[in-house]
mmCIF file of C-alpha atoms and ligand atoms in Angstrom:
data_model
loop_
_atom_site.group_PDB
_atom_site.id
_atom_site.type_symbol
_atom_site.label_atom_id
_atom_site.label_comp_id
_atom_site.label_asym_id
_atom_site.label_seq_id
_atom_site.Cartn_x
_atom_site.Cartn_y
_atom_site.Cartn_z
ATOM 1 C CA UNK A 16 118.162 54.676 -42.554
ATOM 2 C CA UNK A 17 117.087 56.040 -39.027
ATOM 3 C CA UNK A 18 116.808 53.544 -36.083
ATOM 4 C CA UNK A 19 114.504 54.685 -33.584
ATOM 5 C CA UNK A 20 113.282 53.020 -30.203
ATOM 6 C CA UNK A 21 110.817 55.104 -29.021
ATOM 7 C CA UNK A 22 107.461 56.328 -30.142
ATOM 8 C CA UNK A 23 108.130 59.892 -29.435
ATOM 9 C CA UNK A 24 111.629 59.445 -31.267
ATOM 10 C CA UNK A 25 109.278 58.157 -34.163
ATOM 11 C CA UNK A 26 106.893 60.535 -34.247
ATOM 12 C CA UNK A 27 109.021 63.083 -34.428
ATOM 13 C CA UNK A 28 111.063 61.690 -37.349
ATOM 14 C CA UNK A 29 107.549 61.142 -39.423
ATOM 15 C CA UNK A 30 105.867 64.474 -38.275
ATOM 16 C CA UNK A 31 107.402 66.491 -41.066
ATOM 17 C CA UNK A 32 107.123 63.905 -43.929
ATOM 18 C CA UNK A 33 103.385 63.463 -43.249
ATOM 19 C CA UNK A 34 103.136 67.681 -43.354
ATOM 20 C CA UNK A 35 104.584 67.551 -46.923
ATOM 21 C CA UNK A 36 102.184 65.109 -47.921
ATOM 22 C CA UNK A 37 104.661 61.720 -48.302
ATOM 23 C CA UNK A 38 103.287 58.660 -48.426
ATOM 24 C CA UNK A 39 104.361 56.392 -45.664
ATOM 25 C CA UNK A 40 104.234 52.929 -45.853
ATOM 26 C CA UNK A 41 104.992 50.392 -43.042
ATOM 27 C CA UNK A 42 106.057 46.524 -42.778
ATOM 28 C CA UNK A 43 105.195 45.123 -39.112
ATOM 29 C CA UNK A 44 107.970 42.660 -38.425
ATOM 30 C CA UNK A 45 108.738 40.260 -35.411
ATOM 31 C CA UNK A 46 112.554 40.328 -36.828
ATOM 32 C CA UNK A 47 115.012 37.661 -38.139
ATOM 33 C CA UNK A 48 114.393 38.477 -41.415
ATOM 34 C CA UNK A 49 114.225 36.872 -44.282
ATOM 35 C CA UNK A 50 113.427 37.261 -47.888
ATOM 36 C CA UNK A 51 109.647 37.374 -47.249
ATOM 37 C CA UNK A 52 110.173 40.437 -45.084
ATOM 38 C CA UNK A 53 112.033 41.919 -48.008
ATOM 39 C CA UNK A 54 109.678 41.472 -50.146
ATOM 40 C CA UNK A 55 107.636 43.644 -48.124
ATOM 41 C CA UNK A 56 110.125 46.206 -47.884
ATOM 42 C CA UNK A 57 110.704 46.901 -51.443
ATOM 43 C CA UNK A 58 107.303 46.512 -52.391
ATOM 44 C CA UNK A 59 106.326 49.571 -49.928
ATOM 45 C CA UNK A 60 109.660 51.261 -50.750
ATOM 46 C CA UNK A 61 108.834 50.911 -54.443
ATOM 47 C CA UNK A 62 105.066 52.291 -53.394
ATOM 48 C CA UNK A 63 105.794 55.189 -50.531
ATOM 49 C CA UNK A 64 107.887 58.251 -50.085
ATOM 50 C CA UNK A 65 108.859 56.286 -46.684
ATOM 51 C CA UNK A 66 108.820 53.261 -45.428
ATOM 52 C CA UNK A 67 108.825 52.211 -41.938
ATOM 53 C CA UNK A 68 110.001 48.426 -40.367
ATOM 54 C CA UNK A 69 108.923 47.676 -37.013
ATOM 55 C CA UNK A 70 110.987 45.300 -35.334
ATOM 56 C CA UNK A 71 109.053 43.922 -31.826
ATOM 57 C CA UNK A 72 108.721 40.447 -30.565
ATOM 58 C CA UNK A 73 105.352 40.472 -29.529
ATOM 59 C CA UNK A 74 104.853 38.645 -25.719
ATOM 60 C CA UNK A 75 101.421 39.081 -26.247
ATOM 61 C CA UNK A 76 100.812 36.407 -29.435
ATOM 62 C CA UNK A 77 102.499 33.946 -27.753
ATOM 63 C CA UNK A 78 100.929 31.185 -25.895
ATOM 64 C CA UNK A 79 102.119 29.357 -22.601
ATOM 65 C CA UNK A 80 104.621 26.695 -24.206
ATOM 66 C CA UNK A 81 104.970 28.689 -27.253
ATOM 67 C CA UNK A 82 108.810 29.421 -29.043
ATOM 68 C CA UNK A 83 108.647 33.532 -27.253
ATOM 69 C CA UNK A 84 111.825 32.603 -25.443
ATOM 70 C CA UNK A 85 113.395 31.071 -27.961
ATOM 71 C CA UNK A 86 112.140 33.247 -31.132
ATOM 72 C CA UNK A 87 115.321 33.549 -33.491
ATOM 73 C CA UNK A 88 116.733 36.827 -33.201
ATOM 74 C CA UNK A 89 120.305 38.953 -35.380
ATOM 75 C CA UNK A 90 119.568 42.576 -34.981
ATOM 76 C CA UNK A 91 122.381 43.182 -36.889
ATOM 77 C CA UNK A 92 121.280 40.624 -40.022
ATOM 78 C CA UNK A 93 118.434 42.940 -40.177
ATOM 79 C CA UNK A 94 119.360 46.008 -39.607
ATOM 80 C CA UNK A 95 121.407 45.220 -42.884
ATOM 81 C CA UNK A 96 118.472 43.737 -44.904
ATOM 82 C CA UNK A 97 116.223 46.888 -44.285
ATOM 83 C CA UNK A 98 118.939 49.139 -45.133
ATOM 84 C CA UNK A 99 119.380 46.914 -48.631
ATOM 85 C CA UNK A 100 115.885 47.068 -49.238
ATOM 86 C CA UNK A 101 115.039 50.254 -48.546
ATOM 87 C CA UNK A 102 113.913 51.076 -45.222
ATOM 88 C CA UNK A 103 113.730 54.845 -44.550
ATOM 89 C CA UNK A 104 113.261 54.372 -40.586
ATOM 90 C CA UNK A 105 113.714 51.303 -38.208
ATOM 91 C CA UNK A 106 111.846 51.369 -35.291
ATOM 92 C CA UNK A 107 113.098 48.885 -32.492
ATOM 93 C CA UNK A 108 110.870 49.239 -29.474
ATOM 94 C CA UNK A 109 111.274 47.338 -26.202
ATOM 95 C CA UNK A 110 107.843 45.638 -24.662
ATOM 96 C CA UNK A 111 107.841 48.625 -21.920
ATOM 97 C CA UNK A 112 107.423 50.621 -24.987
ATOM 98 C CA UNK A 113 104.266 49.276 -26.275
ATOM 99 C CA UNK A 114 103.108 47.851 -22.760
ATOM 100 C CA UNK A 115 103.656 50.173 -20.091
ATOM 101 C CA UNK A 116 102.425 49.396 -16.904
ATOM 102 C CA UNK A 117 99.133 49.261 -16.165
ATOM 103 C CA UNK A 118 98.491 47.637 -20.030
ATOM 104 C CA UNK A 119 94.845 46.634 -20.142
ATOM 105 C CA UNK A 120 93.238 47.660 -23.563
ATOM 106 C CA UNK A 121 93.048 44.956 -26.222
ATOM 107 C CA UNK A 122 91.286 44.490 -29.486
ATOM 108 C CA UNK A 123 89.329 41.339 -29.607
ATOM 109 C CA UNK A 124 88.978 40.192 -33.319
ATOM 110 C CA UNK A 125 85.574 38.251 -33.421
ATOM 111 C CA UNK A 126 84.580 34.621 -35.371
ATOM 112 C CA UNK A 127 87.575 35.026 -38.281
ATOM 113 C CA UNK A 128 89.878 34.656 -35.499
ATOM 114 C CA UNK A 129 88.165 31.029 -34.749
ATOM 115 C CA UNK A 130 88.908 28.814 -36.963
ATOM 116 C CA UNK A 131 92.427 27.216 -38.506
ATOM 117 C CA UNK A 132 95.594 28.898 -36.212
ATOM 118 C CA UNK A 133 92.841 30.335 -33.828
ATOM 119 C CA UNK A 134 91.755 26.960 -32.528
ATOM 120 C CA UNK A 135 95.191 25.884 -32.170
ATOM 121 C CA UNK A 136 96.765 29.137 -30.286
ATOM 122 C CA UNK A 137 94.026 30.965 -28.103
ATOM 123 C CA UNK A 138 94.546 34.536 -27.459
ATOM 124 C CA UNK A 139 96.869 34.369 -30.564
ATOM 125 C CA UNK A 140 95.172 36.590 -32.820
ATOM 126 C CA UNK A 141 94.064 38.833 -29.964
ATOM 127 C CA UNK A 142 97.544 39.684 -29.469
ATOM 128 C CA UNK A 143 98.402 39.820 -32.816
ATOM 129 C CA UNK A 144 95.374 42.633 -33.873
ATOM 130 C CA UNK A 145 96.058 44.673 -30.399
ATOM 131 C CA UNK A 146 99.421 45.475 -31.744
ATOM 132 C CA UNK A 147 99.037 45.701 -34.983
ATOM 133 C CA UNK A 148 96.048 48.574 -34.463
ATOM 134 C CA UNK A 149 98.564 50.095 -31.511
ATOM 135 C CA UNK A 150 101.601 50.342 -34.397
ATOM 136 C CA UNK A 151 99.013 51.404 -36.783
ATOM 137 C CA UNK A 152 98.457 54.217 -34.673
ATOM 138 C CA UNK A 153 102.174 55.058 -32.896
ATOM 139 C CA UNK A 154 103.431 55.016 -36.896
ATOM 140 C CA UNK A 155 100.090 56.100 -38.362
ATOM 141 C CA UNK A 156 100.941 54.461 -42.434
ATOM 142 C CA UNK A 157 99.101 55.338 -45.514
ATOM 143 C CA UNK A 158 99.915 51.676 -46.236
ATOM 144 C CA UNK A 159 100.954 48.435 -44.490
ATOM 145 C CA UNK A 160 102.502 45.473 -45.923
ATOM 146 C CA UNK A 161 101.744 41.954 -44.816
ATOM 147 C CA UNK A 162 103.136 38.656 -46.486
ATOM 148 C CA UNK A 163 99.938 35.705 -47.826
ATOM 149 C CA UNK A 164 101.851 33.141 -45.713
ATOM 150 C CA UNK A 165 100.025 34.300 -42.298
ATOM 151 C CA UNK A 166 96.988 34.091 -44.721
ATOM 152 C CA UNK A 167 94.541 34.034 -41.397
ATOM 153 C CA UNK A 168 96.849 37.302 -39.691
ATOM 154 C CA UNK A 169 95.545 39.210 -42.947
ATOM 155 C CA UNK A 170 92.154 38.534 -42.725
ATOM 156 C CA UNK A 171 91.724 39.461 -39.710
ATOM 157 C CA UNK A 172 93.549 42.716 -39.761
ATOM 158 C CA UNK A 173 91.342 43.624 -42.863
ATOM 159 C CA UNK A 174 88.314 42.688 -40.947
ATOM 160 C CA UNK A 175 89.508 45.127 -38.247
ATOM 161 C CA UNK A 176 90.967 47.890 -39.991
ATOM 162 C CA UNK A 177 87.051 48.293 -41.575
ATOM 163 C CA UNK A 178 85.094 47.530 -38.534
ATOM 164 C CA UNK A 179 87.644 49.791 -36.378
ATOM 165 C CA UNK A 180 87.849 52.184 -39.679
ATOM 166 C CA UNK A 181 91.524 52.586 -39.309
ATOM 167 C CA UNK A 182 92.779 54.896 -42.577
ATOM 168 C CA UNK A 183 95.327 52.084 -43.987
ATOM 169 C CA UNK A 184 95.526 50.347 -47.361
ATOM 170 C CA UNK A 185 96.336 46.959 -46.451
ATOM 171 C CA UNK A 186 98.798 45.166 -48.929
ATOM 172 C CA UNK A 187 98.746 41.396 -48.633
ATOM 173 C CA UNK A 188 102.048 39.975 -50.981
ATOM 174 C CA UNK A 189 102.399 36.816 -52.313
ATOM 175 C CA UNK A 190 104.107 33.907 -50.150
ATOM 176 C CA UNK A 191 107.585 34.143 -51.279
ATOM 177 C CA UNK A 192 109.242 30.242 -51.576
ATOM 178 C CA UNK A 193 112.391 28.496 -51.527
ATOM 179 C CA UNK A 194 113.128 26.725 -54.805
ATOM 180 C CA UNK A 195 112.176 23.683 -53.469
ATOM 181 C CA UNK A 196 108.732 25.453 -52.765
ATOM 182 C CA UNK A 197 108.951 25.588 -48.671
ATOM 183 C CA UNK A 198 107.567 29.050 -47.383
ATOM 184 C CA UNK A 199 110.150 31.328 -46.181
ATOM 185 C CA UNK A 200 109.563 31.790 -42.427
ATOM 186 C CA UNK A 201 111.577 32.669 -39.219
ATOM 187 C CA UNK A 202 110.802 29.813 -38.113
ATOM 188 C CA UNK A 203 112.734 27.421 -40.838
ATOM 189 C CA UNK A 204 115.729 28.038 -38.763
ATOM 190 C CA UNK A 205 114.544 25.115 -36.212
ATOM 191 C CA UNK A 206 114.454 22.487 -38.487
ATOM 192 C CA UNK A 207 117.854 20.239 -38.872
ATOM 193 C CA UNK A 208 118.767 18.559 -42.180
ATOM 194 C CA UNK A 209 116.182 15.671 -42.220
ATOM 195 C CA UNK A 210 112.863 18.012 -40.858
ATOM 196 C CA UNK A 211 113.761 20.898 -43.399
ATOM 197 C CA UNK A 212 113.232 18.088 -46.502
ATOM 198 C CA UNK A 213 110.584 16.613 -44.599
ATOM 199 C CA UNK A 214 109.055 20.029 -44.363
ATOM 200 C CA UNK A 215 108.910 20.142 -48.540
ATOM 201 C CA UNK A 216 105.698 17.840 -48.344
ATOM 202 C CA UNK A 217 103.657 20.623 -46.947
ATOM 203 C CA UNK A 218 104.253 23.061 -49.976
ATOM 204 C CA UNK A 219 104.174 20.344 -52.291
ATOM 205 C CA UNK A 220 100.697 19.124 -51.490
ATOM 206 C CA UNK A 221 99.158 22.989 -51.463
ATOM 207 C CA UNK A 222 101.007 23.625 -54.738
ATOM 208 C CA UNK A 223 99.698 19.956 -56.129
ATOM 209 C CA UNK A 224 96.097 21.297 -54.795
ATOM 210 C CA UNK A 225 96.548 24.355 -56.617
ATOM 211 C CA UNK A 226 98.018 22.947 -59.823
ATOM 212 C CA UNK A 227 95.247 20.883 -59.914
ATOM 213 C CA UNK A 228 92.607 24.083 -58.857
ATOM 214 C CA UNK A 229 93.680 25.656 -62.152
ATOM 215 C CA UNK A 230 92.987 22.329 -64.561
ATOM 216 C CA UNK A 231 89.861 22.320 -63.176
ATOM 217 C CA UNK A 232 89.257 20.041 -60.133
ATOM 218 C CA UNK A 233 86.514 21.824 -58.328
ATOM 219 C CA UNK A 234 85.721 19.508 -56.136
ATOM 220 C CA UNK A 235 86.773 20.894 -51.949
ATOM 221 C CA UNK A 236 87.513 17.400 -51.227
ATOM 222 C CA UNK A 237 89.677 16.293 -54.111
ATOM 223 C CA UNK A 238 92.071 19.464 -54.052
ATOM 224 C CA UNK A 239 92.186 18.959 -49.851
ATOM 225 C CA UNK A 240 93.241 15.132 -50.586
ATOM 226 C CA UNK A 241 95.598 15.897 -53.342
ATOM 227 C CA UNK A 242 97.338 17.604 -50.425
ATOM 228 C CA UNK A 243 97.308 15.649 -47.948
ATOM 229 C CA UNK A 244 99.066 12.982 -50.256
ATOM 230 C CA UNK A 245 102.210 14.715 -49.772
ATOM 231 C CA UNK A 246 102.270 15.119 -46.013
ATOM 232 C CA UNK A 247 103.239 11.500 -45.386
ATOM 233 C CA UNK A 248 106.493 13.028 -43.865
ATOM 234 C CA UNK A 249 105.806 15.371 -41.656
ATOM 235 C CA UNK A 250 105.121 14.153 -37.975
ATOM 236 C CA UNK A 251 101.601 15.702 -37.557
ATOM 237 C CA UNK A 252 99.235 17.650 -39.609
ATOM 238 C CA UNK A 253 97.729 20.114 -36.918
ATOM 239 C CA UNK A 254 94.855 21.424 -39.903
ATOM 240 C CA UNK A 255 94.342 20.425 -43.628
ATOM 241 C CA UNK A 256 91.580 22.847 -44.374
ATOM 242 C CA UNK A 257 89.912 24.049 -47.620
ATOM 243 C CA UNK A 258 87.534 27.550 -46.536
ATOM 244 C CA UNK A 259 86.046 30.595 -48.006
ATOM 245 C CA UNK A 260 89.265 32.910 -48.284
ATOM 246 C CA UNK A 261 86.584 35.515 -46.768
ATOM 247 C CA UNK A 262 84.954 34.680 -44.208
ATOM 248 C CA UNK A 263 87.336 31.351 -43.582
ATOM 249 C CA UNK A 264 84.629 28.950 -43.091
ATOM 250 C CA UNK A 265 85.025 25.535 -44.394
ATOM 251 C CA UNK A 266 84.024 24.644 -48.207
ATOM 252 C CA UNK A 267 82.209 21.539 -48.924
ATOM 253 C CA UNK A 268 81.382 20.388 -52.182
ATOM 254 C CA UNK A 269 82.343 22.554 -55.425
ATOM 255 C CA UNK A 270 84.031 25.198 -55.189
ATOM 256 C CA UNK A 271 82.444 28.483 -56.335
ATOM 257 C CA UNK A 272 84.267 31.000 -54.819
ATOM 258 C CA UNK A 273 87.852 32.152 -54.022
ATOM 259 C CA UNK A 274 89.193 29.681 -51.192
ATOM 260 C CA UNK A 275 92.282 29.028 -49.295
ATOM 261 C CA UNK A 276 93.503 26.262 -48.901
ATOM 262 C CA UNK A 277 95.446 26.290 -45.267
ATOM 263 C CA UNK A 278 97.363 23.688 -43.426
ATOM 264 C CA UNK A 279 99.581 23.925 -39.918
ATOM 265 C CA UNK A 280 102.058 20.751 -39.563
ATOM 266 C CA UNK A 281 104.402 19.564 -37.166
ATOM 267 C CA UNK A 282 107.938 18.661 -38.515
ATOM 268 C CA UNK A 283 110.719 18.208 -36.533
ATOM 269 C CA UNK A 284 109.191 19.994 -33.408
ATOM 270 C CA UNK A 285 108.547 23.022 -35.557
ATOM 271 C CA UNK A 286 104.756 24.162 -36.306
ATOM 272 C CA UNK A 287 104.906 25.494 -39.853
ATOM 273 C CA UNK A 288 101.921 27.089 -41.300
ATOM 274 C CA UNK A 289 101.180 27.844 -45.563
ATOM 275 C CA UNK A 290 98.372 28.238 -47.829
ATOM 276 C CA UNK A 291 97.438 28.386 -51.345
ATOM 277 C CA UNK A 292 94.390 30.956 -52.769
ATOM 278 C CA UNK A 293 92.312 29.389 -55.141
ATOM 279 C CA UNK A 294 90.322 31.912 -57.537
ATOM 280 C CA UNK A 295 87.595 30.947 -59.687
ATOM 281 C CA UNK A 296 88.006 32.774 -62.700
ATOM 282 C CA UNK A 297 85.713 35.854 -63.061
ATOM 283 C CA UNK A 298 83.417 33.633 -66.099
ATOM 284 C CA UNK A 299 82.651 31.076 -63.186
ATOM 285 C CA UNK A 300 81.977 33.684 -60.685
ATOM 286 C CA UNK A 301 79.760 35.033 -63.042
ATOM 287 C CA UNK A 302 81.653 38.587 -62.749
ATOM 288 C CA UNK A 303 82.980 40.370 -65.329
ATOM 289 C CA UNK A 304 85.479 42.214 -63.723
ATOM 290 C CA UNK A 305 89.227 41.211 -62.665
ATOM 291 C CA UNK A 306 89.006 40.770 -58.950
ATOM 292 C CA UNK A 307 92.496 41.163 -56.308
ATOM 293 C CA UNK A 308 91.121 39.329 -53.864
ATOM 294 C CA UNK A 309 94.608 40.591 -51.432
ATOM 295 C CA UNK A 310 93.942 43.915 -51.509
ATOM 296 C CA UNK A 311 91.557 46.617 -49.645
HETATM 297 O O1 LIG B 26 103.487 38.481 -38.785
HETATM 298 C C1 LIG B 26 104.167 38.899 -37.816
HETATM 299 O O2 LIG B 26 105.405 38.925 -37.868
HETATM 300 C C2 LIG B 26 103.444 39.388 -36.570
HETATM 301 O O3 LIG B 26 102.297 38.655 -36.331
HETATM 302 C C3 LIG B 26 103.134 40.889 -36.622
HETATM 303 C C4 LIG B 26 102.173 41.249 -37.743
HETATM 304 C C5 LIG B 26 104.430 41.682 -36.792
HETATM 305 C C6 LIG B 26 102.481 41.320 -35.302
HETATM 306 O O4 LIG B 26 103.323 41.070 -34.217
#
C-alpha cells in the first residue's frame, strides 16, 4: 500500500494503471475507520485492479457547533485496516490540499438535499457533493463505494454524478451492524455505557419497521409507528421519516414504491443517523424484472 498526500503524488501513482486499462475503484472516507469502511474496501478491492481510500476530514460539511474539532481520529488504526483490506493507495490530503486559497467553487445539490439531514445541517450536503465531485476528479475512479447508512449522502451524489455526468459507477453497500443491530459509525465512539444501549432503540424500531414491511404492512404510517415504539430511550428523535427512496419525499398512505425509512436521534449528546429500504416486490410494482435499487 502507497500513502500519498498530494494530488500530484496521486496522480502520478494512478497515471500508469489507468494507461493499462485497470480498473480503479475508490472509497471516500472521513477516517476512524471502522468495519463499514471495510466493507467498502474489500468490496472495491474484490471489484477493481486498484483501489483508492481517501482519508480527509472535510471542514466544509460541518456546521457552526458541529463535532469538526472533535471528529475521532487514529491514523495509524487505519492505515492498518486499509492495508488488511486491501487498499492499493492511501491518499491523506491536508485541507490546503483540496482548498487552496482563494477556494470559491462549490457544487450546490438542489431539492434532494432538503429534506431529512438537510433541514437539520444547512450547507451540509453542499459540502459534502463539492468534495466528493473534487476527489472524483483529483482520483478520477471507474467506481466509488459508499456505505446505505448515509442513505441521503448517496442520493444525492447519484443525482449529481448524472446531472454533472461524472463517468463513475456509484456502489451504495449495505449498512453493516453490530450484533445488537446499532449501525457502525465513527461516531459510536461518543457514546458511554448507558447512551450506546440506549442507542439500540433506533435500529430496533427501523429493523421492527422493516420486519414488518416484508409480512406485509403497507401502510406509511404503521411501519413509521412500529418505529418509533422503540425510541422511548433515546433523548430526542431529530426525524422519524418514511419517503420515496428516490426522490426522498415523504410517503403517505400505502406504500407502492421502494421507500426509506430514515430517522436522526439524539442519544447521549451524539446525533446518530440509520435507515431501512423498503422494496415492494417486483409483482406489486407491477415489473417483471429484479430491480437494485443501490446501484447506477
Ligand atoms: O461519508 C463520509 O465519510 C463523507 O461524507 C464523505 C463522503 C467522505 C465526504 O466527505
Amino acid at each position: 500500500m502507497r500513502v500519498v498526500r498530494t494530488i500530484a503524488d496521486l496522480r502520478a501513482l494512478l497515471r500508469p494503471l489507468r494507461d493499462e486499462g485497470k480498473r480503479i475503484g475508490f472509497v471516500p472516507t472521513m477516517g476512524f475507520l471502522h468495519d463499514g469502511h471495510g466493507a467498502l474496501i474489500r468490496q472495491s478491492a474484490a471489484r477493481c485492479d486498484a483501489t483508492v481510500v481517501s482519508i480527509f476530514v472535510n471542514p466544509n460539511q460541518f456546521g457552526p457547533g458541529e463535532d469538526l474539532a472533535s471528529y475521532p481520529r487514529d491514523l495509524e488504526r487505519d492505515q492498518n485496516l486499509c492495508l488488511e483490506t486491501g487498499t492499493t493507495v492511501l491518499f491523506l490530503p491536508e485541507v490546503a490540499e483540496i482548498y487552496p486559497t482563494g477556494f470559491q467553487t462549490h457544487v450546490e445539490p438542489g431539492r434532494l438535499a432538503e429534506p431529512l439531514c438537510g433541514q437539520f445541517r444547512p450547507g451540509h450536503f453542499r459540502g459534502v457533493a463539492t468534495v466528493v465531485a473534487k476527489l472524483f476528479n483529483i482520483v478520477q475512479p471507474d467506481v466509488a463505494f459508499f456505505g446505505q447508512k448515509d442513505f441521503q449522502q448517496t442520493v444525492v451524489i447519484r443525482r449529481m454524478v448524472r446531472d454533472l455526468n461524472l463517468p463513475v459507477d456509484v456502489v451504495v453497500v449495505p449498512t453493516i451492524r453490530e450484533t445488537d443491530g446499532v449501525a457502525l459509525s465513527s461516531r459510536n465512539t461518543y457514546l458511554d455505557e448507558d447512551a450506546r444501549k440506549r442507542a439500540q432503540g433506533l435500529s430496533h424500531g427501523l429493523l421492527a419497521a422493516k420486519a414488518a414491511f416484508d409480512a406485509g404492512e403497507r401502510q406509511a404510517a404503521k411501519l413509521v409507528e412500529i418505529a418509533r415504539r422503540s425510541l422511548a430511550d433515546v433523548d430526542s428523535i431529530q426525524y422519524l421519516e418514511l419517503v420515496d427512496a428516490q426522490a426522498l419525499e415523504p410517503l403517505a398512505g400505502a406504500v407502492d414504491r421502494t421507500a426509506a425509512l430514515c430517522a436522526a436521534v439524539f442519544v447521549g449528546g451524539t446525533r446518530l443517523i440509520d435507515n431501512v429500504v423498503l422494496a415492494p416486490s417486483a409483482v406489486e410494482t407491477g415489473l417483471n424484472v429484479s430491480l437494485s435499487p443501490q446501484r447506477v
